[in-house]
mmCIF file with all atom_site columns, C-alpha atoms in Angstrom:
data_model
loop_
_atom_site.group_PDB
_atom_site.id
_atom_site.type_symbol
_atom_site.label_atom_id
_atom_site.label_alt_id
_atom_site.label_comp_id
_atom_site.label_asym_id
_atom_site.label_entity_id
_atom_site.label_seq_id
_atom_site.pdbx_PDB_ins_code
_atom_site.Cartn_x
_atom_site.Cartn_y
_atom_site.Cartn_z
_atom_site.occupancy
_atom_site.B_iso_or_equiv
_atom_site.pdbx_formal_charge
_atom_site.auth_seq_id
_atom_site.auth_comp_id
_atom_site.auth_asym_id
_atom_site.auth_atom_id
_atom_site.pdbx_PDB_model_num
ATOM 1   C CA . SER A 1 1   ? -0.008  0.089  0.109   1.00 0.00 ? 728 SER A CA 1
ATOM 2   C CA . ASN A 1 2   ? 1.043   3.368  -0.288  1.00 0.00 ? 729 ASN A CA 1
ATOM 3   C CA . PRO A 1 3   ? -0.327  6.830  0.968   1.00 0.00 ? 730 PRO A CA 1
ATOM 4   C CA . VAL A 1 4   ? -0.292  9.683  -1.843  1.00 0.00 ? 731 VAL A CA 1
ATOM 5   C CA . TYR A 1 5   ? -0.431  13.185 -1.296  1.00 0.00 ? 732 TYR A CA 1
ATOM 6   C CA . ASP A 1 6   ? 2.004   15.554 -2.936  1.00 0.00 ? 733 ASP A CA 1
ATOM 7   C CA . ASP A 1 7   ? 3.952   16.311 -6.166  1.00 0.00 ? 734 ASP A CA 1
ATOM 8   C CA . GLN A 1 8   ? 6.563   13.600 -5.322  1.00 0.00 ? 735 GLN A CA 1
ATOM 9   C CA . ASP A 1 9   ? 3.843   11.032 -5.402  1.00 0.00 ? 736 ASP A CA 1
ATOM 10  C CA . MET A 1 10  ? 2.543   12.119 -8.472  1.00 0.00 ? 737 MET A CA 1
ATOM 11  C CA . GLN A 1 11  ? 5.990   12.299 -10.120 1.00 0.00 ? 738 GLN A CA 1
ATOM 12  C CA . LYS A 1 12  ? 6.925   8.685  -8.804  1.00 0.00 ? 739 LYS A CA 1
ATOM 13  C CA . TYR A 1 13  ? 3.550   7.182  -10.406 1.00 0.00 ? 740 TYR A CA 1
ATOM 14  C CA . GLN A 1 14  ? 4.371   9.230  -13.571 1.00 0.00 ? 741 GLN A CA 1
ATOM 15  C CA . GLN A 1 15  ? 8.022   8.196  -13.972 1.00 0.00 ? 742 GLN A CA 1
ATOM 16  C CA . TYR A 1 16  ? 7.299   4.568  -12.788 1.00 0.00 ? 743 TYR A CA 1
ATOM 17  C CA . PRO A 1 17  ? 4.181   3.497  -14.479 1.00 0.00 ? 744 PRO A CA 1
ATOM 18  C CA . ASN A 1 18  ? 4.132   -0.091 -13.486 1.00 0.00 ? 745 ASN A CA 1
ATOM 19  C CA . LEU A 1 19  ? 4.479   0.972  -9.884  1.00 0.00 ? 746 LEU A CA 1
ATOM 20  C CA . ALA A 1 20  ? 0.701   1.217  -9.632  1.00 0.00 ? 747 ALA A CA 1
ATOM 21  C CA . ASN A 1 21  ? 0.497   -2.557 -10.618 1.00 0.00 ? 748 ASN A CA 1
ATOM 22  C CA . LEU A 1 22  ? 2.715   -3.546 -7.526  1.00 0.00 ? 749 LEU A CA 1
ATOM 23  C CA . MET A 1 23  ? 0.133   -1.758 -5.205  1.00 0.00 ? 750 MET A CA 1
ATOM 24  C CA . THR A 1 24  ? -2.819  -3.265 -3.675  1.00 0.00 ? 751 THR A CA 1
ATOM 25  C CA . TYR A 1 25  ? -4.228  -0.020 -2.631  1.00 0.00 ? 752 TYR A CA 1
ATOM 26  C CA . CYS A 1 26  ? -3.089  3.768  -2.257  1.00 0.00 ? 753 CYS A CA 1
ATOM 27  C CA . ALA A 1 27  ? -5.094  5.911  0.015   1.00 0.00 ? 754 ALA A CA 1
ATOM 28  C CA . THR A 1 28  ? -5.030  9.926  -0.635  1.00 0.00 ? 755 THR A CA 1
ATOM 29  C CA . MET A 1 29  ? -3.920  12.003 2.401   1.00 0.00 ? 756 MET A CA 1
ATOM 30  C CA . ASN A 1 30  ? -5.209  15.643 1.089   1.00 0.00 ? 757 ASN A CA 1
ATOM 31  C CA . TYR A 1 31  ? -7.369  16.185 4.046   1.00 0.00 ? 758 TYR A CA 1
ATOM 32  C CA . GLY A 1 32  ? -9.697  19.008 5.013   1.00 0.00 ? 759 GLY A CA 1
ATOM 33  C CA . ASP A 1 33  ? -13.307 19.810 4.933   1.00 0.00 ? 760 ASP A CA 1
ATOM 34  C CA . SER A 1 34  ? -13.407 20.243 1.208   1.00 0.00 ? 761 SER A CA 1
ATOM 35  C CA . TYR A 1 35  ? -15.467 17.595 -0.785  1.00 0.00 ? 762 TYR A CA 1
ATOM 36  C CA . LYS A 1 36  ? -14.043 18.990 -4.108  1.00 0.00 ? 763 LYS A CA 1
ATOM 37  C CA . VAL A 1 37  ? -10.513 18.924 -2.701  1.00 0.00 ? 764 VAL A CA 1
ATOM 38  C CA . ILE A 1 38  ? -10.712 15.500 -1.224  1.00 0.00 ? 765 ILE A CA 1
ATOM 39  C CA . ILE A 1 39  ? -12.164 13.808 -4.629  1.00 0.00 ? 766 ILE A CA 1
ATOM 40  C CA . GLY A 1 40  ? -10.072 15.702 -6.579  1.00 0.00 ? 767 GLY A CA 1
ATOM 41  C CA . GLY A 1 41  ? -6.922  14.447 -4.873  1.00 0.00 ? 768 GLY A CA 1
ATOM 42  C CA . VAL A 1 42  ? -8.373  10.700 -5.855  1.00 0.00 ? 769 VAL A CA 1
ATOM 43  C CA . GLN A 1 43  ? -8.999  11.911 -9.625  1.00 0.00 ? 770 GLN A CA 1
ATOM 44  C CA . THR A 1 44  ? -5.558  13.707 -9.828  1.00 0.00 ? 771 THR A CA 1
ATOM 45  C CA . PHE A 1 45  ? -3.866  10.170 -8.697  1.00 0.00 ? 772 PHE A CA 1
ATOM 46  C CA . ASN A 1 46  ? -5.838  8.228  -10.857 1.00 0.00 ? 773 ASN A CA 1
ATOM 47  C CA . GLY A 1 47  ? -4.413  10.615 -13.858 1.00 0.00 ? 774 GLY A CA 1
ATOM 48  C CA . CYS A 1 48  ? -1.040  9.675  -12.668 1.00 0.00 ? 775 CYS A CA 1
ATOM 49  C CA . GLY A 1 49  ? -1.576  6.191  -13.466 1.00 0.00 ? 776 GLY A CA 1
ATOM 50  C CA . ILE A 1 50  ? -3.373  4.716  -10.308 1.00 0.00 ? 777 ILE A CA 1
ATOM 51  C CA . PRO A 1 51  ? -6.358  2.757  -11.159 1.00 0.00 ? 778 PRO A CA 1
ATOM 52  C CA . MET A 1 52  ? -9.619  4.066  -9.284  1.00 0.00 ? 779 MET A CA 1
ATOM 53  C CA . ALA A 1 53  ? -10.067 0.341  -8.207  1.00 0.00 ? 780 ALA A CA 1
ATOM 54  C CA . LYS A 1 54  ? -6.726  0.929  -6.024  1.00 0.00 ? 781 LYS A CA 1
ATOM 55  C CA . LEU A 1 55  ? -7.531  4.214  -4.843  1.00 0.00 ? 782 LEU A CA 1
ATOM 56  C CA . TYR A 1 56  ? -9.191  5.164  -1.566  1.00 0.00 ? 783 TYR A CA 1
ATOM 57  C CA . ALA A 1 57  ? -10.261 8.586  -0.681  1.00 0.00 ? 784 ALA A CA 1
ATOM 58  C CA . GLY A 1 58  ? -8.843  9.979  2.725   1.00 0.00 ? 785 GLY A CA 1
ATOM 59  C CA . ILE A 1 59  ? -10.501 11.849 5.265   1.00 0.00 ? 786 ILE A CA 1
ATOM 60  C CA . GLN A 1 60  ? -9.541  13.002 8.777   1.00 0.00 ? 787 GLN A CA 1
ATOM 61  C CA . PRO A 1 61  ? -12.113 13.028 11.653  1.00 0.00 ? 788 PRO A CA 1
ATOM 62  C CA . GLY A 1 62  ? -11.159 15.893 13.920  1.00 0.00 ? 789 GLY A CA 1
ATOM 63  C CA . PRO A 1 63  ? -12.906 19.013 15.752  1.00 0.00 ? 790 PRO A CA 1
ATOM 64  C CA . PRO A 1 64  ? -15.245 20.944 13.454  1.00 0.00 ? 791 PRO A CA 1
ATOM 65  C CA . ASN A 1 65  ? -13.573 23.457 11.554  1.00 0.00 ? 792 ASN A CA 1
ATOM 66  C CA . ASP A 1 66  ? -15.470 26.301 12.762  1.00 0.00 ? 793 ASP A CA 1
ATOM 67  C CA . SER A 1 67  ? -14.792 25.512 16.558  1.00 0.00 ? 794 SER A CA 1
ATOM 68  C CA . SER A 1 68  ? -11.794 27.020 18.494  1.00 0.00 ? 795 SER A CA 1
ATOM 69  C CA . CYS A 1 69  ? -10.169 23.632 17.993  1.00 0.00 ? 796 CYS A CA 1
ATOM 70  C CA . GLY A 1 70  ? -10.478 23.285 14.173  1.00 0.00 ? 797 GLY A CA 1
ATOM 71  C CA . ASN A 1 71  ? -7.373  24.133 11.787  1.00 0.00 ? 798 ASN A CA 1
ATOM 72  C CA . GLY A 1 72  ? -8.808  23.627 8.539   1.00 0.00 ? 799 GLY A CA 1
ATOM 73  C CA . SER A 1 73  ? -7.251  20.153 8.181   1.00 0.00 ? 800 SER A CA 1
ATOM 74  C CA . PHE A 1 74  ? -10.088 18.089 9.541   1.00 0.00 ? 801 PHE A CA 1
ATOM 75  C CA . THR A 1 75  ? -13.181 16.777 7.668   1.00 0.00 ? 802 THR A CA 1
ATOM 76  C CA . SER A 1 76  ? -16.572 17.152 8.993   1.00 0.00 ? 803 SER A CA 1
ATOM 77  C CA . ILE A 1 77  ? -19.016 14.091 9.271   1.00 0.00 ? 804 ILE A CA 1
ATOM 78  C CA . ASP A 1 78  ? -21.192 15.406 6.543   1.00 0.00 ? 805 ASP A CA 1
ATOM 79  C CA . VAL A 1 79  ? -18.326 16.123 4.074   1.00 0.00 ? 806 VAL A CA 1
ATOM 80  C CA . SER A 1 80  ? -17.236 12.449 5.076   1.00 0.00 ? 807 SER A CA 1
ATOM 81  C CA . LYS A 1 81  ? -20.495 10.826 4.173   1.00 0.00 ? 808 LYS A CA 1
ATOM 82  C CA . ARG A 1 82  ? -20.745 12.926 0.904   1.00 0.00 ? 809 ARG A CA 1
ATOM 83  C CA . VAL A 1 83  ? -17.250 11.415 -0.035  1.00 0.00 ? 810 VAL A CA 1
ATOM 84  C CA . ALA A 1 84  ? -18.331 8.002  0.885   1.00 0.00 ? 811 ALA A CA 1
ATOM 85  C CA . LEU A 1 85  ? -21.197 8.171  -1.498  1.00 0.00 ? 812 LEU A CA 1
ATOM 86  C CA . TRP A 1 86  ? -19.080 9.286  -4.252  1.00 0.00 ? 813 TRP A CA 1
ATOM 87  C CA . THR A 1 87  ? -16.370 6.430  -3.767  1.00 0.00 ? 814 THR A CA 1
ATOM 88  C CA . LYS A 1 88  ? -19.372 3.816  -4.119  1.00 0.00 ? 815 LYS A CA 1
ATOM 89  C CA . SER A 1 89  ? -19.283 4.308  -7.836  1.00 0.00 ? 816 SER A CA 1
ATOM 90  C CA . ASN A 1 90  ? -16.097 5.984  -8.665  1.00 0.00 ? 817 ASN A CA 1
ATOM 91  C CA . CYS A 1 91  ? -13.192 4.241  -6.418  1.00 0.00 ? 818 CYS A CA 1
ATOM 92  C CA . SER A 1 92  ? -12.497 1.696  -3.816  1.00 0.00 ? 819 SER A CA 1
ATOM 93  C CA . GLY A 1 93  ? -13.550 3.365  -0.862  1.00 0.00 ? 820 GLY A CA 1
ATOM 94  C CA . VAL A 1 94  ? -12.709 5.474  2.264   1.00 0.00 ? 821 VAL A CA 1
ATOM 95  C CA . MET A 1 95  ? -9.645  5.445  4.340   1.00 0.00 ? 822 MET A CA 1
ATOM 96  C CA . ILE A 1 96  ? -10.418 7.379  7.727   1.00 0.00 ? 823 ILE A CA 1
ATOM 97  C CA . PHE A 1 97  ? -6.922  8.657  9.084   1.00 0.00 ? 824 PHE A CA 1
ATOM 98  C CA . SER A 1 98  ? -6.916  8.756  12.590  1.00 0.00 ? 825 SER A CA 1
ATOM 99  C CA . PHE A 1 99  ? -4.298  8.972  15.572  1.00 0.00 ? 826 PHE A CA 1
ATOM 100 C CA . SER A 1 100 ? -3.438  5.968  17.805  1.00 0.00 ? 827 SER A CA 1
ATOM 101 C CA . GLN A 1 101 ? -5.792  7.445  20.643  1.00 0.00 ? 828 GLN A CA 1
ATOM 102 C CA . ASP A 1 102 ? -9.500  7.063  20.833  1.00 0.00 ? 829 ASP A CA 1
ATOM 103 C CA . ILE A 1 103 ? -10.721 9.014  17.901  1.00 0.00 ? 830 ILE A CA 1
ATOM 104 C CA . VAL A 1 104 ? -13.544 10.268 20.090  1.00 0.00 ? 831 VAL A CA 1
ATOM 105 C CA . ASP A 1 105 ? -10.932 11.851 22.522  1.00 0.00 ? 832 ASP A CA 1
ATOM 106 C CA . PHE A 1 106 ? -9.269  13.532 19.606  1.00 0.00 ? 833 PHE A CA 1
ATOM 107 C CA . THR A 1 107 ? -12.214 14.768 17.842  1.00 0.00 ? 834 THR A CA 1
ATOM 108 C CA . ALA A 1 108 ? -13.662 16.535 20.873  1.00 0.00 ? 835 ALA A CA 1
ATOM 109 C CA . CYS A 1 109 ? -13.156 20.238 21.446  1.00 0.00 ? 836 CYS A CA 1
ATOM 110 C CA . PRO A 1 110 ? -11.052 20.940 23.480  1.00 0.00 ? 837 PRO A CA 1
ATOM 111 C CA . GLN A 1 111 ? -9.297  17.940 22.661  1.00 0.00 ? 838 GLN A CA 1
ATOM 112 C CA . HIS A 1 112 ? -8.419  15.216 25.146  1.00 0.00 ? 839 HIS A CA 1
ATOM 113 C CA . SER A 1 113 ? -11.130 16.252 27.345  1.00 0.00 ? 840 SER A CA 1
ATOM 114 C CA . GLY A 1 114 ? -13.522 13.409 27.058  1.00 0.00 ? 841 GLY A CA 1
ATOM 115 C CA . TYR A 1 115 ? -16.765 13.252 24.955  1.00 0.00 ? 842 TYR A CA 1
ATOM 116 C CA . PRO A 1 116 ? -20.318 12.975 26.011  1.00 0.00 ? 843 PRO A CA 1
ATOM 117 C CA . ASN A 1 117 ? -20.689 9.601  24.838  1.00 0.00 ? 844 ASN A CA 1
ATOM 118 C CA . PRO A 1 118 ? -17.354 7.755  24.610  1.00 0.00 ? 845 PRO A CA 1
ATOM 119 C CA . ALA A 1 119 ? -19.116 4.890  22.419  1.00 0.00 ? 846 ALA A CA 1
ATOM 120 C CA . ASP A 1 120 ? -19.909 7.427  19.758  1.00 0.00 ? 847 ASP A CA 1
ATOM 121 C CA . HIS A 1 121 ? -17.584 7.168  16.768  1.00 0.00 ? 848 HIS A CA 1
ATOM 122 C CA . GLY A 1 122 ? -19.722 9.175  14.417  1.00 0.00 ? 849 GLY A CA 1
ATOM 123 C CA . TRP A 1 123 ? -16.972 9.335  11.311  1.00 0.00 ? 850 TRP A CA 1
ATOM 124 C CA . GLN A 1 124 ? -16.797 5.473  11.299  1.00 0.00 ? 851 GLN A CA 1
ATOM 125 C CA . GLU A 1 125 ? -20.732 5.017  11.744  1.00 0.00 ? 852 GLU A CA 1
ATOM 126 C CA . ALA A 1 126 ? -21.382 7.849  8.913   1.00 0.00 ? 853 ALA A CA 1
ATOM 127 C CA . VAL A 1 127 ? -18.961 6.330  6.391   1.00 0.00 ? 854 VAL A CA 1
ATOM 128 C CA . GLN A 1 128 ? -20.273 2.673  7.163   1.00 0.00 ? 855 GLN A CA 1
ATOM 129 C CA . SER A 1 129 ? -23.860 3.785  6.901   1.00 0.00 ? 856 SER A CA 1
ATOM 130 C CA . VAL A 1 130 ? -23.122 5.281  3.348   1.00 0.00 ? 857 VAL A CA 1
ATOM 131 C CA . LEU A 1 131 ? -20.983 2.228  2.126   1.00 0.00 ? 858 LEU A CA 1
ATOM 132 C CA . PHE A 1 132 ? -22.695 -0.647 3.666   1.00 0.00 ? 859 PHE A CA 1
ATOM 133 C CA . GLY A 1 133 ? -26.037 0.601  4.971   1.00 0.00 ? 860 GLY A CA 1
ATOM 134 C CA . VAL A 1 134 ? -25.138 -0.378 8.455   1.00 0.00 ? 861 VAL A CA 1
ATOM 135 C CA . GLN A 1 135 ? -26.579 1.549  11.154  1.00 0.00 ? 862 GLN A CA 1
ATOM 136 C CA . ALA A 1 136 ? -24.803 1.428  14.763  1.00 0.00 ? 863 ALA A CA 1
#
C-alpha cells in the first residue's frame, strides 16, 4: 500500500508507470473539509496512472473547523458522508486517518477532554452507513 498526497508522489507514479501494478491500494492524504479537494485528489492520482479500483479517498476526523479547535485540516461528518457516497461508484472506498488514541477523544473540543458519549464514533458510523447501509 502507499499513502499518496504530494507532487513527489505524482511524479513517482508518472515516472514509474508499473509501480501502480505493484500496489494493492493507495490512499489519498489531502485532507480538509472540502468535498471537491478530497475527490479531486483521488482523480489527480488516477490521472497519474493509479487505477480507481486501487484508490481510497482519505478523510481526517477531528474537531469541527468552525470550532476553537478546528484548523482547516479536519473533515466534517457531512463531507465524510458525501465522499463515501462518491466512492461507491468511483473508487475503492474511504480511508479514515485517525491517531492511535481513541478517535472520540481526539475529535472532542477541547481535545483530550472526554466526550459526552464515549461509545460514539461518528465518522466510522457515518461512512459505514453510506458504504454498507449499516446503522449503529
